[in-house]
Amino acid sequence: MTHHPNLDPELAAAIGELVMPDAASLTPADLPSLRAQAAAMVAASAVDDPLVTVEDLRVPGPEGAPDVRLRVYRPAGSAPSALPCLYWIHGGGMVIGSPEHDDAFVGRFVKEVGCAVVSVDYRLAPEHPDPAPIEDCYAGLLWTAKNAAELGIDSTRIAVGGASAGGGLAAGTVLLARDRGGPDLAFQLLVCPMLDDRDNTPSTVQFETAVVWNRAANVFGWTSLLGDRRGGDDVSPYAAPARADDLSGLPPSFIDVGELEVFRDECLTYAQRLAQAGVSTEFHLYPGASHGFDLMVPDVEVSRAAGAARITALRRAFLR
């Protein structure tokens, strides 16, 4: 694990004490053990939250594909009135992760925003390359919108969000919803999203080494998803949203990213392009922050600030 000289001192102290899966030099042969290690960490830290109810559902996937698991979170004892909903997509570089990894993270939205969260368990690359992950995400969103009444969800107040790879898939899902005629969405919440497969921004070069997710890991994740198409001309904007020519007609948007990560510049550019396309956009660049900083170390000042900004933005979106 490499510490950058600009790394926030509180983050540096806390990260130095963590034992994390090594994503810096991944190969396909590493994935079974890495996935098992990540799952074990989640299981070891799992805590039932009495303020949040959790339900797992199996719903139809894309045509000809397996069913998709959705993990539904609601405020415990919530009133029968329809709740706003955040449709959430977990991270993991396209190659690891599950909804359970974000139980605590999305639980905060449930408690502090007073919304439901529906988290999708999409198929992972490289076993299931593009378009399997994005089509799973879209199929789950369609089912959620069509069954909103049964879920106790207000179909006019559905946001889509995600972190890291999930942030990229969230952006792609929002583009699909626009281009396929629905569902209508209230907001997109993109947390350090993975948007661009081309590996050609200054921050990809700057972070050959990084605290968590370096350039080589990023190339591995995109190659797992896209294979030989990575970086070429035949890549869909739904897989790599930075490639979208037109960002108009999208819902109000929120993007944040750390100063010290590969995704910094593609997020900066995407936020700028959204605003230039007439999309109301909020953007945060956190100084001294590495990739996934607040997921790893939630209780330091910069992490608290990031969490509070997202809560405020989501509350405001659901009041529109």
Coordinates of C-alpha atoms in Angstrom, one line a residue:
M1 CA 0.0 0.0 0.0
T2 CA 1.5 3.3 -1.1
H3 CA 0.8 6.6 0.7
H4 CA 0.9 9.8 -1.3
P5 CA 2.5 12.9 0.4
N6 CA -0.8 14.8 0.0
L7 CA -2.8 12.1 1.8
D8 CA -5.0 13.5 4.6
P9 CA -3.2 12.8 7.9
E10 CA -6.3 11.3 9.6
L11 CA -6.8 9.0 6.6
A12 CA -3.1 8.0 6.5
A13 CA -3.1 7.0 10.2
A14 CA -6.3 5.0 9.9
I15 CA -5.5 3.3 6.6
G16 CA -2.1 2.2 7.9
E17 CA -3.9 0.0 10.4
L18 CA -6.2 -1.6 8.0
V19 CA -5.8 -5.1 6.4
M20 CA -7.3 -5.0 3.0
P21 CA -7.4 -7.2 -0.1
D22 CA -4.6 -6.3 -2.5
A23 CA -6.0 -5.0 -5.7
A24 CA -2.8 -3.4 -7.0
S25 CA -1.5 -6.2 -9.2
L26 CA -4.6 -8.3 -10.0
T27 CA -4.7 -11.2 -12.4
P28 CA -7.7 -13.5 -13.2
A29 CA -6.2 -16.2 -11.1
D30 CA -6.3 -13.9 -8.1
L31 CA -10.1 -13.4 -8.2
P32 CA -11.4 -16.4 -6.4
S33 CA -9.2 -15.8 -3.3
L34 CA -9.8 -12.0 -3.5
R35 CA -13.5 -12.5 -3.7
A36 CA -13.4 -14.9 -0.8
Q37 CA -11.3 -12.6 1.3
A38 CA -13.6 -9.7 0.6
A39 CA -16.7 -11.8 1.5
A40 CA -15.1 -12.9 4.7
M41 CA -14.3 -9.3 5.7
V42 CA -18.0 -8.4 5.1
A43 CA -19.2 -11.4 7.1
A44 CA -16.9 -10.6 10.0
S45 CA -18.1 -7.0 10.2
A46 CA -21.8 -7.6 9.6
V47 CA -24.1 -6.1 12.2
D48 CA -27.9 -6.2 12.2
D49 CA -29.3 -2.6 12.4
P50 CA -32.6 -2.5 14.2
L51 CA -33.5 0.7 12.4
V52 CA -33.3 -0.9 8.9
T53 CA -35.2 -3.9 7.6
V54 CA -33.5 -6.0 4.8
E55 CA -35.2 -8.3 2.3
D56 CA -33.7 -10.2 -0.6
L57 CA -35.8 -10.7 -3.8
R58 CA -35.2 -12.6 -7.0
V59 CA -36.6 -10.8 -10.0
P60 CA -36.5 -11.4 -13.8
G61 CA -33.1 -10.5 -15.4
P62 CA -32.5 -9.4 -19.0
E63 CA -34.1 -11.5 -21.7
G64 CA -32.5 -14.9 -21.8
A65 CA -30.4 -14.3 -18.7
P66 CA -30.7 -15.5 -15.1
D67 CA -32.8 -13.8 -12.5
V68 CA -31.3 -10.9 -10.6
R69 CA -31.1 -10.6 -6.9
L70 CA -32.3 -7.3 -5.4
R71 CA -31.6 -6.4 -1.7
V72 CA -34.3 -4.1 -0.4
Y73 CA -33.7 -1.9 2.6
R74 CA -36.4 0.1 4.3
P75 CA -36.7 2.1 7.5
A76 CA -37.9 -0.2 10.3
G77 CA -41.5 0.5 11.1
S78 CA -41.9 2.8 8.2
A79 CA -45.3 4.3 7.5
P80 CA -47.3 2.8 4.7
S81 CA -46.9 5.9 2.6
A82 CA -44.7 5.5 -0.5
L83 CA -41.0 6.1 0.2
P84 CA -38.6 7.7 -2.2
C85 CA -36.0 5.1 -3.4
L86 CA -32.3 5.0 -4.1
Y87 CA -31.6 2.2 -6.6
W88 CA -28.0 1.4 -5.6
I89 CA -25.1 -0.4 -7.5
H90 CA -22.2 -1.7 -5.5
G91 CA -18.5 -1.2 -6.4
G92 CA -15.6 -3.7 -6.8
G93 CA -13.8 -2.8 -10.0
M94 CA -16.3 -4.8 -12.1
V95 CA -14.8 -8.0 -10.7
I96 CA -15.7 -8.4 -7.0
G97 CA -18.4 -7.2 -4.6
S98 CA -22.0 -7.8 -3.7
P99 CA -24.9 -5.8 -2.1
E100 CA -23.8 -6.9 1.3
H101 CA -20.6 -5.0 1.0
D102 CA -22.6 -1.8 1.2
D103 CA -25.1 -2.7 4.0
A104 CA -23.8 -0.1 6.4
F105 CA -23.2 2.5 3.7
V106 CA -26.7 2.4 2.2
G107 CA -28.2 1.9 5.7
R108 CA -27.2 5.5 6.4
F109 CA -29.3 6.7 3.5
V110 CA -32.3 4.7 4.8
K111 CA -32.0 6.2 8.3
E112 CA -31.0 9.8 7.5
V113 CA -32.9 10.4 4.3
G114 CA -35.9 8.2 5.2
C115 CA -35.9 6.4 1.9
A116 CA -35.9 2.8 0.6
V117 CA -32.8 1.4 -1.0
V118 CA -32.9 -1.3 -3.7
S119 CA -29.4 -2.7 -4.3
V120 CA -28.7 -4.9 -7.3
D121 CA -26.5 -8.0 -7.4
Y122 CA -25.3 -7.8 -11.0
R123 CA -23.1 -10.5 -12.7
L124 CA -19.4 -9.9 -12.4
A125 CA -16.6 -9.8 -15.1
P126 CA -14.6 -11.5 -16.5
E127 CA -16.9 -14.5 -16.3
H128 CA -19.8 -12.2 -17.4
P129 CA -18.3 -9.4 -19.6
D130 CA -20.2 -6.4 -21.0
P131 CA -23.1 -6.1 -21.5
A132 CA -24.1 -8.5 -18.8
P133 CA -23.5 -6.2 -15.8
I134 CA -25.2 -3.1 -17.2
E135 CA -28.1 -5.1 -18.5
D136 CA -28.6 -6.7 -15.1
C137 CA -28.6 -3.3 -13.5
Y138 CA -31.1 -1.9 -15.9
A139 CA -33.4 -5.0 -15.6
G140 CA -33.4 -4.6 -11.8
L141 CA -34.3 -0.9 -12.2
L142 CA -37.1 -1.6 -14.6
W143 CA -38.6 -4.2 -12.2
T144 CA -38.3 -1.8 -9.3
A145 CA -40.1 1.0 -11.1
K146 CA -42.8 -1.3 -12.4
N147 CA -43.4 -2.8 -9.0
A148 CA -43.0 0.4 -7.0
A149 CA -46.5 0.2 -5.4
E150 CA -45.9 -3.3 -4.1
L151 CA -42.5 -2.3 -2.7
G152 CA -44.0 0.8 -1.0
I153 CA -41.9 3.1 -3.3
D154 CA -43.0 6.3 -4.9
S155 CA -42.3 5.7 -8.6
T156 CA -41.9 9.5 -9.2
R157 CA -39.0 9.7 -6.7
I158 CA -36.4 7.0 -7.8
A159 CA -32.8 7.9 -7.9
V160 CA -29.9 5.8 -9.2
G161 CA -26.6 5.7 -7.4
G162 CA -23.4 3.7 -7.0
A163 CA -19.8 3.8 -5.9
S164 CA -16.6 3.2 -8.0
A165 CA -17.5 0.5 -10.6
G166 CA -21.1 0.8 -9.3
G167 CA -20.9 4.6 -9.9
G168 CA -20.0 3.9 -13.6
L169 CA -22.7 1.3 -13.9
A170 CA -25.1 3.8 -12.3
A171 CA -24.2 6.4 -14.9
G172 CA -24.7 3.9 -17.6
T173 CA -28.0 2.8 -16.2
V174 CA -29.2 6.4 -16.2
L175 CA -28.1 6.7 -19.9
L176 CA -30.0 3.5 -20.7
A177 CA -33.2 4.8 -18.9
R178 CA -33.0 8.0 -21.0
D179 CA -32.4 6.2 -24.3
R180 CA -34.8 3.3 -23.8
G181 CA -37.7 5.6 -22.7
G182 CA -37.7 5.1 -18.9
P183 CA -38.2 4.8 -16.1
D184 CA -38.1 8.5 -15.3
L185 CA -35.5 9.2 -12.7
A186 CA -35.3 11.9 -10.1
F187 CA -31.5 12.0 -9.5
Q188 CA -28.2 10.3 -10.0
L189 CA -25.7 10.0 -7.2
L190 CA -22.2 9.0 -8.5
V191 CA -19.6 8.3 -5.8
C192 CA -16.0 8.2 -7.2
P193 CA -17.5 6.6 -10.4
M194 CA -15.5 4.5 -12.8
L195 CA -16.4 6.1 -16.1
D196 CA -13.6 5.8 -18.8
D197 CA -11.9 2.7 -20.1
R198 CA -9.3 4.6 -22.2
D199 CA -6.6 5.1 -19.6
N200 CA -5.6 8.5 -21.0
T201 CA -6.2 11.1 -18.3
P202 CA -3.5 12.8 -16.3
S203 CA -4.7 11.2 -13.1
T204 CA -4.3 7.7 -14.6
V205 CA -0.7 8.4 -15.2
Q206 CA -0.2 10.3 -11.9
F207 CA -1.5 7.3 -9.9
E208 CA 0.6 4.5 -11.3
T209 CA 0.8 3.7 -7.6
A210 CA -2.0 4.6 -5.3
V211 CA -3.3 3.9 -1.8
V212 CA -6.0 1.5 -3.0
W213 CA -6.8 1.3 -6.7
N214 CA -3.9 2.1 -9.0
R215 CA -3.6 2.4 -12.8
A216 CA -2.8 -1.3 -13.3
A217 CA -5.8 -2.4 -11.2
N218 CA -8.0 0.0 -13.2
V219 CA -6.7 -1.5 -16.5
F220 CA -7.4 -5.0 -15.2
G221 CA -11.0 -4.1 -14.2
W222 CA -11.8 -2.6 -17.6
T223 CA -10.1 -5.4 -19.5
S224 CA -12.1 -7.9 -17.5
L225 CA -15.3 -6.1 -18.5
L226 CA -14.4 -5.3 -22.2
G227 CA -11.7 -7.7 -23.2
D228 CA -9.8 -6.7 -26.3
R229 CA -12.3 -3.9 -26.9
R230 CA -10.9 -1.9 -24.0
G231 CA -9.6 1.5 -25.2
G232 CA -10.7 0.9 -28.8
D233 CA -13.5 2.3 -30.9
D234 CA -16.1 -0.4 -30.2
V235 CA -17.1 0.4 -26.6
S236 CA -20.6 1.3 -25.6
P237 CA -21.3 4.5 -23.7
Y238 CA -23.5 2.4 -21.4
A239 CA -20.4 0.4 -20.4
A240 CA -18.1 3.5 -20.3
P241 CA -20.3 6.6 -19.8
A242 CA -17.4 9.0 -20.4
R243 CA -17.8 8.0 -24.1
A244 CA -21.4 9.3 -24.3
D245 CA -21.6 12.0 -27.0
D246 CA -24.8 13.5 -25.5
L247 CA -25.4 14.0 -21.8
S248 CA -28.5 16.2 -22.2
G249 CA -31.8 15.1 -20.8
L250 CA -30.3 13.4 -17.7
P251 CA -31.7 13.9 -14.2
P252 CA -30.0 16.3 -11.7
S253 CA -26.6 14.8 -10.8
F254 CA -24.1 14.6 -7.9
I255 CA -20.5 13.4 -8.4
D256 CA -17.7 13.2 -5.9
V257 CA -14.2 11.9 -6.0
G258 CA -10.9 12.0 -4.1
E259 CA -7.9 14.2 -5.1
L260 CA -5.6 11.2 -5.0
E261 CA -7.2 8.6 -7.3
V262 CA -7.2 7.4 -10.9
F263 CA -10.8 8.4 -11.4
R264 CA -10.2 12.1 -10.5
D265 CA -10.0 13.6 -14.0
E266 CA -12.7 11.5 -15.7
C267 CA -15.1 12.6 -12.9
L268 CA -14.1 16.2 -13.2
T269 CA -14.7 16.1 -17.0
Y270 CA -18.0 14.2 -16.6
A271 CA -19.3 16.7 -14.1
Q272 CA -18.3 19.6 -16.4
R273 CA -19.9 18.0 -19.4
L274 CA -23.1 17.4 -17.5
A275 CA -23.3 21.0 -16.5
Q276 CA -22.6 22.1 -20.1
A277 CA -25.4 19.9 -21.3
G278 CA -27.8 21.7 -19.1
V279 CA -28.0 19.1 -16.3
S280 CA -28.1 20.5 -12.8
T281 CA -24.9 19.2 -11.3
E282 CA -23.1 19.2 -7.9
F283 CA -19.5 18.2 -7.8
H284 CA -17.1 17.6 -4.9
L285 CA -13.3 17.0 -5.1
Y286 CA -12.0 16.0 -1.7
P287 CA -8.4 17.1 -1.0
G288 CA -6.1 14.5 0.5
A289 CA -8.6 11.8 -0.2
S290 CA -7.9 8.4 -1.8
H291 CA -10.2 6.1 -3.6
G292 CA -13.1 4.8 -1.4
F293 CA -11.7 6.8 1.5
D294 CA -15.0 7.1 3.4
L295 CA -15.9 3.4 2.8
M296 CA -12.7 2.4 4.5
V297 CA -12.4 5.0 7.1
P298 CA -15.9 6.6 7.8
D299 CA -15.2 8.4 11.0
V300 CA -12.5 11.0 10.0
E301 CA -13.3 14.6 9.2
V302 CA -13.1 14.3 5.4
S303 CA -15.3 11.2 5.3
R304 CA -17.9 12.8 7.5
A305 CA -18.0 15.8 5.2
A306 CA -18.4 13.5 2.1
G307 CA -21.2 11.5 3.8
A308 CA -23.1 14.6 4.9
A309 CA -22.9 16.2 1.4
R310 CA -24.5 13.1 -0.1
I311 CA -27.2 12.9 2.4
T312 CA -28.1 16.6 1.9
A313 CA -28.1 16.2 -1.9
L314 CA -30.3 13.1 -1.8
R315 CA -32.8 14.8 0.6
R316 CA -33.0 17.8 -1.7
A317 CA -33.5 15.6 -4.8
F318 CA -36.4 13.8 -3.2
L319 CA -38.1 17.1 -2.2
R320 CA -38.1 18.4 -5.8

